[in-house]
mmCIF file of C-alpha atoms and ligand atoms in Angstrom:
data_model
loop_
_atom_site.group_PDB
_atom_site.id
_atom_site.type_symbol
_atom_site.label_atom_id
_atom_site.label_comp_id
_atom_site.label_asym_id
_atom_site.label_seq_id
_atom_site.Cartn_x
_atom_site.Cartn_y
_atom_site.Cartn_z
ATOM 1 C CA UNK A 206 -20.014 -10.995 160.241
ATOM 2 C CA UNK A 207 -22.752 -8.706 159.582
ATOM 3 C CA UNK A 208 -22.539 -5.178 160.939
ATOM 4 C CA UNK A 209 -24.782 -5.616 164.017
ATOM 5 C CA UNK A 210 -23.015 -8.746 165.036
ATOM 6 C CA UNK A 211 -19.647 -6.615 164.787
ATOM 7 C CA UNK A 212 -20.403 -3.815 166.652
ATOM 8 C CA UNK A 213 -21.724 -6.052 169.513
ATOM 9 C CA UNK A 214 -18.480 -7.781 169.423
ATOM 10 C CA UNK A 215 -16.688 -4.328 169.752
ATOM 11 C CA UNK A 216 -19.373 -3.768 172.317
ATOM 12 C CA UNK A 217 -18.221 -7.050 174.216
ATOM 13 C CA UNK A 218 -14.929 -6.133 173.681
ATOM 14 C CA UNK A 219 -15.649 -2.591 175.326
ATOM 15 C CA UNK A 220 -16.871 -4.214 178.414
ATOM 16 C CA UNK A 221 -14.538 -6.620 178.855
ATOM 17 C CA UNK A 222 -11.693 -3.699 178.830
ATOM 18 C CA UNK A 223 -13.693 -1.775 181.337
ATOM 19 C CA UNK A 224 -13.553 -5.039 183.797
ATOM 20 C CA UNK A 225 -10.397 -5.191 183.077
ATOM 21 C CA UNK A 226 -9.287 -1.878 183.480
ATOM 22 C CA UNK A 227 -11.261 -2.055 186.535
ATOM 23 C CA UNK A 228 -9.638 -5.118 188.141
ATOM 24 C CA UNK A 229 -6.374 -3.604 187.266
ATOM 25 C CA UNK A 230 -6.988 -0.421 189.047
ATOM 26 C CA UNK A 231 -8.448 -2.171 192.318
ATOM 27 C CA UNK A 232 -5.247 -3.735 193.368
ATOM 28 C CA UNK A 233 -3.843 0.166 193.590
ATOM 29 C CA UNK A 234 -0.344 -2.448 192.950
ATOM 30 C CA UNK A 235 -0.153 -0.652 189.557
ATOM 31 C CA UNK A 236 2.176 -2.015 186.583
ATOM 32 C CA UNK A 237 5.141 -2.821 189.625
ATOM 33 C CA UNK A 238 2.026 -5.653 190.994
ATOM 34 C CA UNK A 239 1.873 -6.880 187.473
ATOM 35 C CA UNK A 240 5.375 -7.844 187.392
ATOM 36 C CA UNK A 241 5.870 -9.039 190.522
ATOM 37 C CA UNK A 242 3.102 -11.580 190.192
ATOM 38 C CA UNK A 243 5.531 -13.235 187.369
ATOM 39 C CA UNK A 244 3.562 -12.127 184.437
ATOM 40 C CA UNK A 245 5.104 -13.240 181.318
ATOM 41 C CA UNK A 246 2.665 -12.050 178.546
ATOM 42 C CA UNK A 247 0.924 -8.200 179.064
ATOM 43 C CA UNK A 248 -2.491 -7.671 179.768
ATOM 44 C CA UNK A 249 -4.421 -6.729 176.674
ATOM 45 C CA UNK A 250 -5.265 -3.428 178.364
ATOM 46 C CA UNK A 251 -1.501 -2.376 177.730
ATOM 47 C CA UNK A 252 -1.016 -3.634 173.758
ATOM 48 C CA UNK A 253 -1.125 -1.150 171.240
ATOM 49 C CA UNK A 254 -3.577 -1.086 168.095
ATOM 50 C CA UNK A 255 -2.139 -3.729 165.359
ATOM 51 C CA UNK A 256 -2.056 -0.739 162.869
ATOM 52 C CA UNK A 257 0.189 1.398 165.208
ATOM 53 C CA UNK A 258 2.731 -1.900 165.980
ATOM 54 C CA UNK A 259 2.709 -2.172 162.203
ATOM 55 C CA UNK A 260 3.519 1.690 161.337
ATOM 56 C CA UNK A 261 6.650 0.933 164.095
ATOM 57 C CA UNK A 262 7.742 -1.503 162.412
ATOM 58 C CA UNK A 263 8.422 0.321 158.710
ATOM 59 C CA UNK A 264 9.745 3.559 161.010
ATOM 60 C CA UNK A 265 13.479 4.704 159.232
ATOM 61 C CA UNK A 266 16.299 5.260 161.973
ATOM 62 C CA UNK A 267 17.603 8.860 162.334
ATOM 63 C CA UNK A 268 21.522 10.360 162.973
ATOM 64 C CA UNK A 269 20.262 13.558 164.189
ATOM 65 C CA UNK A 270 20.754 14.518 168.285
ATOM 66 C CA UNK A 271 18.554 16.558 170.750
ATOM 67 C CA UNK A 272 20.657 19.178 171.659
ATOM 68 C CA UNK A 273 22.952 19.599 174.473
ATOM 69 C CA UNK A 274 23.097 23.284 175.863
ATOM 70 C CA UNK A 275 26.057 23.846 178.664
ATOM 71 C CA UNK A 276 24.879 26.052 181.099
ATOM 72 C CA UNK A 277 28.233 26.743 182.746
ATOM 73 C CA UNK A 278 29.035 30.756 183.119
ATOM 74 C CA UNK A 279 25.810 32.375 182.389
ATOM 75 C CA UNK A 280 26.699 34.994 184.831
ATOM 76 C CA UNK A 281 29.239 35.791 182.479
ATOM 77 C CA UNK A 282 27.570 38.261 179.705
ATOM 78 C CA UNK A 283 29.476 36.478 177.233
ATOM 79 C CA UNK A 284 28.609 33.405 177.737
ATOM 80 C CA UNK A 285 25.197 34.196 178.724
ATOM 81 C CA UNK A 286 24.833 35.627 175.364
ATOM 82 C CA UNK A 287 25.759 32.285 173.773
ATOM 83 C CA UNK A 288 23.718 30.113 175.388
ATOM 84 C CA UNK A 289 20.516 32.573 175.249
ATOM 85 C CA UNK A 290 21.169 31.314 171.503
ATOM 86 C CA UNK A 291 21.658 28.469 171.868
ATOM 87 C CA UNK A 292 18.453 28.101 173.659
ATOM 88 C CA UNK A 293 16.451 30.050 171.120
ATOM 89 C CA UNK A 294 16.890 27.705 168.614
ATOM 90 C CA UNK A 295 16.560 24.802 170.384
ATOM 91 C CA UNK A 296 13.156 26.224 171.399
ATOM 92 C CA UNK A 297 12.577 27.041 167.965
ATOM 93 C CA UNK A 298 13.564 23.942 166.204
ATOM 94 C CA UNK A 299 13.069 21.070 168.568
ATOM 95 C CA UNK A 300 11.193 22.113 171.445
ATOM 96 C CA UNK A 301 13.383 20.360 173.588
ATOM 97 C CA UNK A 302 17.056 20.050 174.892
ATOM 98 C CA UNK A 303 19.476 18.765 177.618
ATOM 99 C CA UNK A 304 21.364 20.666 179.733
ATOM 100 C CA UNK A 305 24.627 20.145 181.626
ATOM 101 C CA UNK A 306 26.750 21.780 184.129
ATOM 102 C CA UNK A 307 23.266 23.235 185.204
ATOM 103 C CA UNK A 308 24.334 23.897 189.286
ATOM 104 C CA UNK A 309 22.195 21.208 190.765
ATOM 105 C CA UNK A 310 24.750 18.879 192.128
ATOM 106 C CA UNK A 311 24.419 14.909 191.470
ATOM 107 C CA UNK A 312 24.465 14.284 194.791
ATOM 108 C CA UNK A 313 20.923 15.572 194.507
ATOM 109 C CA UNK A 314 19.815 13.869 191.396
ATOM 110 C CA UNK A 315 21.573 10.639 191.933
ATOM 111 C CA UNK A 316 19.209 10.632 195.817
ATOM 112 C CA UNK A 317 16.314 11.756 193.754
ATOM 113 C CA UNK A 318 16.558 8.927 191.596
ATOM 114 C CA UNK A 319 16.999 6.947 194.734
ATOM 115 C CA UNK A 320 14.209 7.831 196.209
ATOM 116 C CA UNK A 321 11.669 7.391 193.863
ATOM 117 C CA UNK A 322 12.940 3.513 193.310
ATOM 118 C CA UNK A 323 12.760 3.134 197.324
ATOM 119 C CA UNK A 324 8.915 4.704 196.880
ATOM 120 C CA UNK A 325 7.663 2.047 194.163
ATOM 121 C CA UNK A 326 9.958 -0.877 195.637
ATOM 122 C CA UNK A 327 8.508 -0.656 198.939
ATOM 123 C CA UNK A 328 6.164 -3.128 200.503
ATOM 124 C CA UNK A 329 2.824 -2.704 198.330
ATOM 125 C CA UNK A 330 0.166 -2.326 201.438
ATOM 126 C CA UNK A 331 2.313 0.614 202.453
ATOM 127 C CA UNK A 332 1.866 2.223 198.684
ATOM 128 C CA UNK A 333 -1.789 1.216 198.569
ATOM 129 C CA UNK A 334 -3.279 4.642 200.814
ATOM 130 C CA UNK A 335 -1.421 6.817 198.214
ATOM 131 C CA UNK A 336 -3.245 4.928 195.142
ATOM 132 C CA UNK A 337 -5.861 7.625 194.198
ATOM 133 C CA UNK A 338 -6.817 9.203 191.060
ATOM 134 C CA UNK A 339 -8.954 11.993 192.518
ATOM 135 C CA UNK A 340 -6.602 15.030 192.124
ATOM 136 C CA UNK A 341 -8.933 16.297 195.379
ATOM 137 C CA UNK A 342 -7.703 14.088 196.977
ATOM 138 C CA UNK A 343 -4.650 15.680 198.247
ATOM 139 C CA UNK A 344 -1.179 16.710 197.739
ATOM 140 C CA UNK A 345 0.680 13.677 197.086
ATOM 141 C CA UNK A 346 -0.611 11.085 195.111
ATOM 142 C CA UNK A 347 0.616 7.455 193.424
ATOM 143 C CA UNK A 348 -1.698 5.729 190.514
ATOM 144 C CA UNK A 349 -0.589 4.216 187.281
ATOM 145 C CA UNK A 350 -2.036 6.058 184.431
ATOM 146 C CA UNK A 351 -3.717 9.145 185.178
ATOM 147 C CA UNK A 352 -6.274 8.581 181.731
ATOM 148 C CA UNK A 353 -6.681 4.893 182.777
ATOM 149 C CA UNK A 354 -10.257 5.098 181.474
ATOM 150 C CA UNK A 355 -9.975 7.386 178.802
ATOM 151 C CA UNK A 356 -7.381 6.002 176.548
ATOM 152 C CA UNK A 357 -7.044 3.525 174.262
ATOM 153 C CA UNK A 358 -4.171 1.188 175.279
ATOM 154 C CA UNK A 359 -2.854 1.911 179.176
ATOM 155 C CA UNK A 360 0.889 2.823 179.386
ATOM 156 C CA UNK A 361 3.916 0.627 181.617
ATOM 157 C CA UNK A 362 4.259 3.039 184.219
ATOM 158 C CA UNK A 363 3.455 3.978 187.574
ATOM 159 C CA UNK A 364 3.602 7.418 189.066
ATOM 160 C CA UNK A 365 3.692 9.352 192.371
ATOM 161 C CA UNK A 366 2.527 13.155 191.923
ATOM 162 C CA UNK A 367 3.384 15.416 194.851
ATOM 163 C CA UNK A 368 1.094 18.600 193.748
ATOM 164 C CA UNK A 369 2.768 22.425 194.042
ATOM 165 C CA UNK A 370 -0.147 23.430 192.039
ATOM 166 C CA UNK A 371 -2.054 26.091 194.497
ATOM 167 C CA UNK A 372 1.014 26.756 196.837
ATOM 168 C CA UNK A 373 4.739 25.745 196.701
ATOM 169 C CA UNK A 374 4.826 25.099 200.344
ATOM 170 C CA UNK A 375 4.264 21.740 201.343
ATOM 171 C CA UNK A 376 4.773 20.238 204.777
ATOM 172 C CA UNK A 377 7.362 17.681 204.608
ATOM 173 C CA UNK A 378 5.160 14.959 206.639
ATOM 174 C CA UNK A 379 3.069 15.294 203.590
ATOM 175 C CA UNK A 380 5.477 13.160 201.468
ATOM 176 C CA UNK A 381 6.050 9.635 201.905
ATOM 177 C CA UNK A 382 9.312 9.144 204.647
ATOM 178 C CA UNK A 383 11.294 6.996 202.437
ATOM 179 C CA UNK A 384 11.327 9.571 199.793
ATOM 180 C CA UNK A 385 10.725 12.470 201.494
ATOM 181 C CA UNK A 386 14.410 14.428 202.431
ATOM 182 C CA UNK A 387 15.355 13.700 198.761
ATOM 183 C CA UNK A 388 12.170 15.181 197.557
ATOM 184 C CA UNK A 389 12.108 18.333 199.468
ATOM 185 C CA UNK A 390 15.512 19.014 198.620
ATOM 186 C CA UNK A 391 15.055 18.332 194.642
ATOM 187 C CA UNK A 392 12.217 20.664 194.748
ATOM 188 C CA UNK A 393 14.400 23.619 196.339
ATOM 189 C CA UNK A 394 16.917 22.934 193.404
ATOM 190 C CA UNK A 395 14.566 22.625 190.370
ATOM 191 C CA UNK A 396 12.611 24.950 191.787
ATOM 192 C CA UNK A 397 15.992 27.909 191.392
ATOM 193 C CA UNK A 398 16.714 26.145 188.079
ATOM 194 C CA UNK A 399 13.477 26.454 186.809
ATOM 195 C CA UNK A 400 13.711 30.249 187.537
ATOM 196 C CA UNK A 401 17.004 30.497 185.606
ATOM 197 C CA UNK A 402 15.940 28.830 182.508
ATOM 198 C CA UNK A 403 12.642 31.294 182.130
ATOM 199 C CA UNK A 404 15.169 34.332 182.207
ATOM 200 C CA UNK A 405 16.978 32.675 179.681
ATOM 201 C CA UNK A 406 14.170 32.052 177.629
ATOM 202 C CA UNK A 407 12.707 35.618 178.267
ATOM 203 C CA UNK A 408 15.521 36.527 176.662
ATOM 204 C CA UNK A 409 15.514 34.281 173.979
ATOM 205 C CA UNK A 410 12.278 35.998 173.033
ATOM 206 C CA UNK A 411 13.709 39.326 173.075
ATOM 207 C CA UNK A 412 12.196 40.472 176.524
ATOM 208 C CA UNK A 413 13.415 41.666 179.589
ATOM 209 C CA UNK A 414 15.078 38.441 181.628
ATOM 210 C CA UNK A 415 11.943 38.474 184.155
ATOM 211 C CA UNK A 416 9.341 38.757 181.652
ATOM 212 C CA UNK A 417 8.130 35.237 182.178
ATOM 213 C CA UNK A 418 8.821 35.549 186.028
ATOM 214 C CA UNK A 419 6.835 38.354 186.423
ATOM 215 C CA UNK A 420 3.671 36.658 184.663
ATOM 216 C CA UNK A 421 3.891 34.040 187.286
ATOM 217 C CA UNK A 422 5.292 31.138 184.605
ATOM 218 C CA UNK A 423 7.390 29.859 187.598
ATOM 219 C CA UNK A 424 4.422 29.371 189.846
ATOM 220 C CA UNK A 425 2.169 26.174 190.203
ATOM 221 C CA UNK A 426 4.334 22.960 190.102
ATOM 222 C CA UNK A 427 3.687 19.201 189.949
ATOM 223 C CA UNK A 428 6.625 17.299 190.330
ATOM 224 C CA UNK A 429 5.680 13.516 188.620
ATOM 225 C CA UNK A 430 7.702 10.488 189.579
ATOM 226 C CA UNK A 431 7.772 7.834 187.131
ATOM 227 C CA UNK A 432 9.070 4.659 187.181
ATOM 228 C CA UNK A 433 8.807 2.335 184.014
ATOM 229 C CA UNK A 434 9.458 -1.794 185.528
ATOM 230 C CA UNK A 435 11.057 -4.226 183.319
ATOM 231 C CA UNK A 436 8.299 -5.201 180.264
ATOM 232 C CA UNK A 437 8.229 -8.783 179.407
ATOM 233 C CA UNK A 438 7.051 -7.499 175.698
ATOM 234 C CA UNK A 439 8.338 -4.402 175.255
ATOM 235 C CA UNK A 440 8.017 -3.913 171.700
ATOM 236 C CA UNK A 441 3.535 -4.646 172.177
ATOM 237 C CA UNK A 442 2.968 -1.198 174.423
ATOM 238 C CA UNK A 443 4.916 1.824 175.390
ATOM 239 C CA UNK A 444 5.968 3.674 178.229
ATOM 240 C CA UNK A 445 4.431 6.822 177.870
ATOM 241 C CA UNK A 446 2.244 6.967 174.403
ATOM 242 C CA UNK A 447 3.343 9.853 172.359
ATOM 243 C CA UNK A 448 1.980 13.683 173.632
ATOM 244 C CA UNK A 449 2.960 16.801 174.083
ATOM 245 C CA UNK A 450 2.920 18.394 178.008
ATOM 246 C CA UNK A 451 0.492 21.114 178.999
ATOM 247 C CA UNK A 452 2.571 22.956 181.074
ATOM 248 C CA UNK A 453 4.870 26.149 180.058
ATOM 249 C CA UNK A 454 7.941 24.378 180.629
ATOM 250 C CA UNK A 455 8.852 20.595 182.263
ATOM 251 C CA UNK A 456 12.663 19.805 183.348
ATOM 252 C CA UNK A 457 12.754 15.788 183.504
ATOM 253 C CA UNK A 458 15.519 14.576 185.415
ATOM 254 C CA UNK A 459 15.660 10.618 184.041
ATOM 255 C CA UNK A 460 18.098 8.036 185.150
ATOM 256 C CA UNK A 461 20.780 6.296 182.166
ATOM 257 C CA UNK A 462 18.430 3.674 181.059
ATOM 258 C CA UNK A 463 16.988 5.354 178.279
ATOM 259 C CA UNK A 464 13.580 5.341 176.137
ATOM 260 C CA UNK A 465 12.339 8.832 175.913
ATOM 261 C CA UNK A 466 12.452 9.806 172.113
ATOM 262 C CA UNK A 467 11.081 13.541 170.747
ATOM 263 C CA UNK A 468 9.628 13.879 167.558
ATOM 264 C CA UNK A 469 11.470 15.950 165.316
ATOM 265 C CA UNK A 470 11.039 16.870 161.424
ATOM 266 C CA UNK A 471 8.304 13.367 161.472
ATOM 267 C CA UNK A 472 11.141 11.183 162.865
ATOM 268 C CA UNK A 473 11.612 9.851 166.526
ATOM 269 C CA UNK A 474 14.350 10.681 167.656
ATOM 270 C CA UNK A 475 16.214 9.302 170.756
ATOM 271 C CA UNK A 476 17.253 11.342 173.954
ATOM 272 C CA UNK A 477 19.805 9.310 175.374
ATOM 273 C CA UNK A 478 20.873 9.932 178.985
ATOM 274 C CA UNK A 479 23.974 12.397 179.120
ATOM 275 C CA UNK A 480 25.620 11.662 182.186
ATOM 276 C CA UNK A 481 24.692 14.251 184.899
ATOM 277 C CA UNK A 482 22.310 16.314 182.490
ATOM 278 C CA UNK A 483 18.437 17.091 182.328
ATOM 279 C CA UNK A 484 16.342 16.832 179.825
ATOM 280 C CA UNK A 485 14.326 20.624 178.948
ATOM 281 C CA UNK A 486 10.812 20.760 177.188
ATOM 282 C CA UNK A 487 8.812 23.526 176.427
ATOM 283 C CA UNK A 488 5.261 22.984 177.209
ATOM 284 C CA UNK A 489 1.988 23.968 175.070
ATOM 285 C CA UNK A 490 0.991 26.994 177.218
ATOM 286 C CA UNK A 491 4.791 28.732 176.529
ATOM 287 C CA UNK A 492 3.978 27.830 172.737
ATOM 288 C CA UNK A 493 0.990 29.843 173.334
ATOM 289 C CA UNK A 494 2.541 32.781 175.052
ATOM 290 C CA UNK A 495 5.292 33.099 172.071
ATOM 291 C CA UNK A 496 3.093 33.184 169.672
ATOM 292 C CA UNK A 497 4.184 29.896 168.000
ATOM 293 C CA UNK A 498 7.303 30.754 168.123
ATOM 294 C CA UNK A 499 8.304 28.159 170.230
ATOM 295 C CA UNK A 500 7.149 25.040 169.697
ATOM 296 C CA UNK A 501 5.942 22.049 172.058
ATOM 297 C CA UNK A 502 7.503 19.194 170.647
ATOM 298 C CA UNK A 503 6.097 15.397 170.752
ATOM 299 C CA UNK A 504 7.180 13.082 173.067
ATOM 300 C CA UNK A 505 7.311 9.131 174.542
ATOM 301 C CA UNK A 506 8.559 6.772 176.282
ATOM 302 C CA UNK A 507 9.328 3.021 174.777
ATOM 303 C CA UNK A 508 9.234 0.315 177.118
ATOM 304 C CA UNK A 509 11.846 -1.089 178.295
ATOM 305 C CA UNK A 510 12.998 -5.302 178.343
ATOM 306 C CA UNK A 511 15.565 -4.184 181.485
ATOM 307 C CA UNK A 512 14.456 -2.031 183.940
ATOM 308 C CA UNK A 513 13.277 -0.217 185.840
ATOM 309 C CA UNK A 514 13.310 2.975 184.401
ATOM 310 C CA UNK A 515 13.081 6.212 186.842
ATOM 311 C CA UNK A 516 12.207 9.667 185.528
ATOM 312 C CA UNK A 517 10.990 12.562 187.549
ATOM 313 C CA UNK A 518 9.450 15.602 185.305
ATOM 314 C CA UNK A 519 8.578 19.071 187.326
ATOM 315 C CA UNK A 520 6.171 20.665 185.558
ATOM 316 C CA UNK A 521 5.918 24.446 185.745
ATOM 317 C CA UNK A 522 2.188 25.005 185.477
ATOM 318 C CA UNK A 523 1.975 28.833 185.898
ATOM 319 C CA UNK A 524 -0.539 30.672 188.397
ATOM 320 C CA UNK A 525 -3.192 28.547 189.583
ATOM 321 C CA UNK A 526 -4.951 31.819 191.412
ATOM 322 C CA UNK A 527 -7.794 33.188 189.760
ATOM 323 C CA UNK A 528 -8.801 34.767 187.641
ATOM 324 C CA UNK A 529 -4.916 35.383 186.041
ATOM 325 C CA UNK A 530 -5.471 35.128 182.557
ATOM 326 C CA UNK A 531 -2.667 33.678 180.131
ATOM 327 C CA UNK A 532 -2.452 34.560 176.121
ATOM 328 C CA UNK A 533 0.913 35.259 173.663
ATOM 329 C CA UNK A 534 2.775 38.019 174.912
ATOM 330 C CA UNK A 535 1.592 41.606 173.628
ATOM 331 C CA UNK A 536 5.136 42.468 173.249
ATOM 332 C CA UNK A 537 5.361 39.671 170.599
ATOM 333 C CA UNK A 538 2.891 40.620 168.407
ATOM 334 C CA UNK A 539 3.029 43.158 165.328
ATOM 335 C CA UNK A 540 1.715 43.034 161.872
ATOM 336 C CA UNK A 541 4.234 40.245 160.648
ATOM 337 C CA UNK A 542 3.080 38.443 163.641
ATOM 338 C CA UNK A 543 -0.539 38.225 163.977
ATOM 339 C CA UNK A 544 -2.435 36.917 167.232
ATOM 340 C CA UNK A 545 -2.671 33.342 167.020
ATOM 341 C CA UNK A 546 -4.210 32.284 170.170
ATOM 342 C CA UNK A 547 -7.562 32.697 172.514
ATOM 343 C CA UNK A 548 -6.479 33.644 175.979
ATOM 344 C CA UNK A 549 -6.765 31.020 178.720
ATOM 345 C CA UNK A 550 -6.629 30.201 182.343
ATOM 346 C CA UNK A 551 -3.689 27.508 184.141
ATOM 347 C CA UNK A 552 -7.149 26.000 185.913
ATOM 348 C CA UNK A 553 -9.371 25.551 182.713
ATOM 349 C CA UNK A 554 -6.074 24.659 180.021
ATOM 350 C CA UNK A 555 -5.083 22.122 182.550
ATOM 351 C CA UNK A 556 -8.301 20.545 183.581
ATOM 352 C CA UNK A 557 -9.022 20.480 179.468
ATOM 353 C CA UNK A 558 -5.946 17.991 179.312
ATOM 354 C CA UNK A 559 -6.869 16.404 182.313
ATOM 355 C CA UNK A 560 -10.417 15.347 181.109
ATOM 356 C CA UNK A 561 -8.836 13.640 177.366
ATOM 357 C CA UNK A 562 -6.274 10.886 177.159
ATOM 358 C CA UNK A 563 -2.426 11.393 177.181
ATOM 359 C CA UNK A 564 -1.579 13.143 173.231
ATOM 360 C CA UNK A 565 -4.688 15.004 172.982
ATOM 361 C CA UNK A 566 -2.988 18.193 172.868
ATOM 362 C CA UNK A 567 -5.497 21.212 173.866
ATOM 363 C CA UNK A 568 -3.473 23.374 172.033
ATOM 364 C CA UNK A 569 -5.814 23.546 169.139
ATOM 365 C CA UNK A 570 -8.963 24.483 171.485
ATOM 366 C CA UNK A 571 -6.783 27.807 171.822
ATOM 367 C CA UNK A 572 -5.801 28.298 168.306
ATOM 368 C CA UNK A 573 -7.478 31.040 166.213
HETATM 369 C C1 OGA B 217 6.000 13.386 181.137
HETATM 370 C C2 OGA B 217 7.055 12.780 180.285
HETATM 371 C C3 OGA B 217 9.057 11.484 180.105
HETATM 372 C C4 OGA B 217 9.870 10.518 180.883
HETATM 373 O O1 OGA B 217 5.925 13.054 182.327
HETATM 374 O O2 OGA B 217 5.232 14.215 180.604
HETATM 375 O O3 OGA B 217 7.051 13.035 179.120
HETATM 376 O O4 OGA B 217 10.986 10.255 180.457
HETATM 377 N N1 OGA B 217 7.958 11.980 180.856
HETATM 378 O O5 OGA B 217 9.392 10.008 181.903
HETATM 379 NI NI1 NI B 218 5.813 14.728 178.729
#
């Protein structure tokens, strides 16, 4: 084929994704639709490059474990002291780690979990006036992936957002009713948690226990409800392609089905379910603030043959109210440890990931 004749194939090919991706995001039914209309092969929109199914394929298996951090007596100086070093280098090393006996009760979890399934399962026309992907739009919103049109191959998931980004107050009428009382009350308990692991980590980096607190790290959530149906080819797309989040730190609460790997030392490496634990990643921005020294690890999702698959990650954003500005903490830096990164803003680091499909980390933009 000559190379004119090619690139008007690609060309065809283009189009023919856009319709597609078009058609797919007009029935606001998301990947849930898909399956219920008895699909047995995926859309092309959803398979992966040949070259990427191919590098899976030759991928070795590893032993190694995400670490799991007990949070049990950290009011105990002790103890406290033990798991603030525990956490450092997990933070340093991975990036990422579970957590159990962390105080929010799996009463709360288990309903969570609950009512995110009762959310997606319900009748479709009652989903449909949540499907939006203007973020504008309002507080609480459900599409199936947010960089539909900007990435390559779409992921198997659908999602409801309920945005804490400019103010953690949100009426409960704003949440759907058959999720609602199990949202609201999640959201009071991550939101304490959340608090507790960045004095941990402030002192992990050798700071006073509400350094991070006091720079507004805890401020400006988005709490993301996935849920991952049943994929009648699992092994031709994934769940969530491989990236790293933008936020300072994301707590993922994810039910015992399993799929979400981390990438450590070039290998993926499973994070199975621990009964009753959640799942702790530091985001880009806290890599930022510490100077590199901890690190924003890569992460996916594999689809799944069984399913669904129910995962609910609060990001904590950090200070949406302008004009805070963000950049590694002066404390931090010192002749050994020279100034790595450009300062930034929550509004213009997020809307930078926004704007580029999932695993375009913006990290780099800030690097010096
Ligand atoms: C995310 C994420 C993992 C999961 O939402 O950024 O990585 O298990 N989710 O759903
Ligand atoms: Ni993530």
């Amino acid at each position: 084929m000559s190379r004119i004749a090619e690139s008007q194939a690609e060309l065809t090919m283009e189009y023919d994704r856009l319709k597609e991706l078009k058609a797919f995001d007009d029935t606001k039914a998301g990947v849930k639709g898909l399956v219920d209309s008895g699909i047995v092969e995926i859309p092309r929109i959803f398979i992966r490059p040949s070259d990427e199914l191919v590098e899976e394929l030759t991928q070795g298996k590893s032993t190694l474990h995400c670490p799991v951090i007990d949070f049990s007596g950290i009011e105990v100086q002790d103890h406290r002291k033990k798991v603030v070093d525990e956490i450092r280098e997990a933070s340093e090393k991975w990036g990422f780690f579970q957590l159990i006996n962390h105080g929010i009760p799996s009463s709360v979890s288990e309903g969570m979990i609950d009512g995110i399934r009762k959310f997606h399962e319900q009748d479709a026309e009652l989903k449909k006036k949540y499907y939006s992907r203007d973020i504008k739009s309002g507080r609480v919103r459900y599409e199936s992936n947010f960089d539909l049109y900007q990435s390559k191959t779409a992921n198997w998931r659908d999602t409801l957002n309920i945005s804490l980004l400019h103010s953690s107050h949100i009426e409960p009428e704003e949440i759907p009713a058959v999720c609602r009382n199990e949202i609201v009350e999640y959201i009071n308990h991550v939101t304490k948690l959340g608090e507790t692991i960045f004095s941990i980590l402030s002192e992990a980096l050798g700071l006073k226990p509400d350094h991070l607190k006091d720079m507004e790290c805890t401020k400006g959530k988005s709490v993301v409800c996935h849920y991952y149906p049943a994929c009648p080819q699992p092994e031709l797309t994934l769940g969530a392609a491989n990236h790293t989040d933008p936020a300072f730190l994301t707590v993922l609460l994810q039910d015992q089905i399993g799929g979400l790997q981390v990438l450590h030392n070039n290998q993926w490496i499973d994070v199975k379910p621990v009964s009753q634990g959640l799942v702790v990643n530091i985001g880009e921005a806290l890599q930022i603030l510490s100077n590199d020294k901890f690190v924003s690890a890569n992460h996916r999702v594999l689809a799944n043959g069984v399913g669904p698959r129910m995962s609910v990650a609060c990001f904590f954003n950090g200070s949406f109210a302008q004009p805070k500005i963000y950049g590694p903490i002066k404390d931090l830096i010192s002749e050994e440890n020279p100034l790595l990164f450009k300062e930034f803003t929550v509004t213009d680091y997020i809307a930078k990931f926004m704007s580029r499909p999932l695993g375009t980390s913006a990290l780099d933009l800030f690097r010096l």
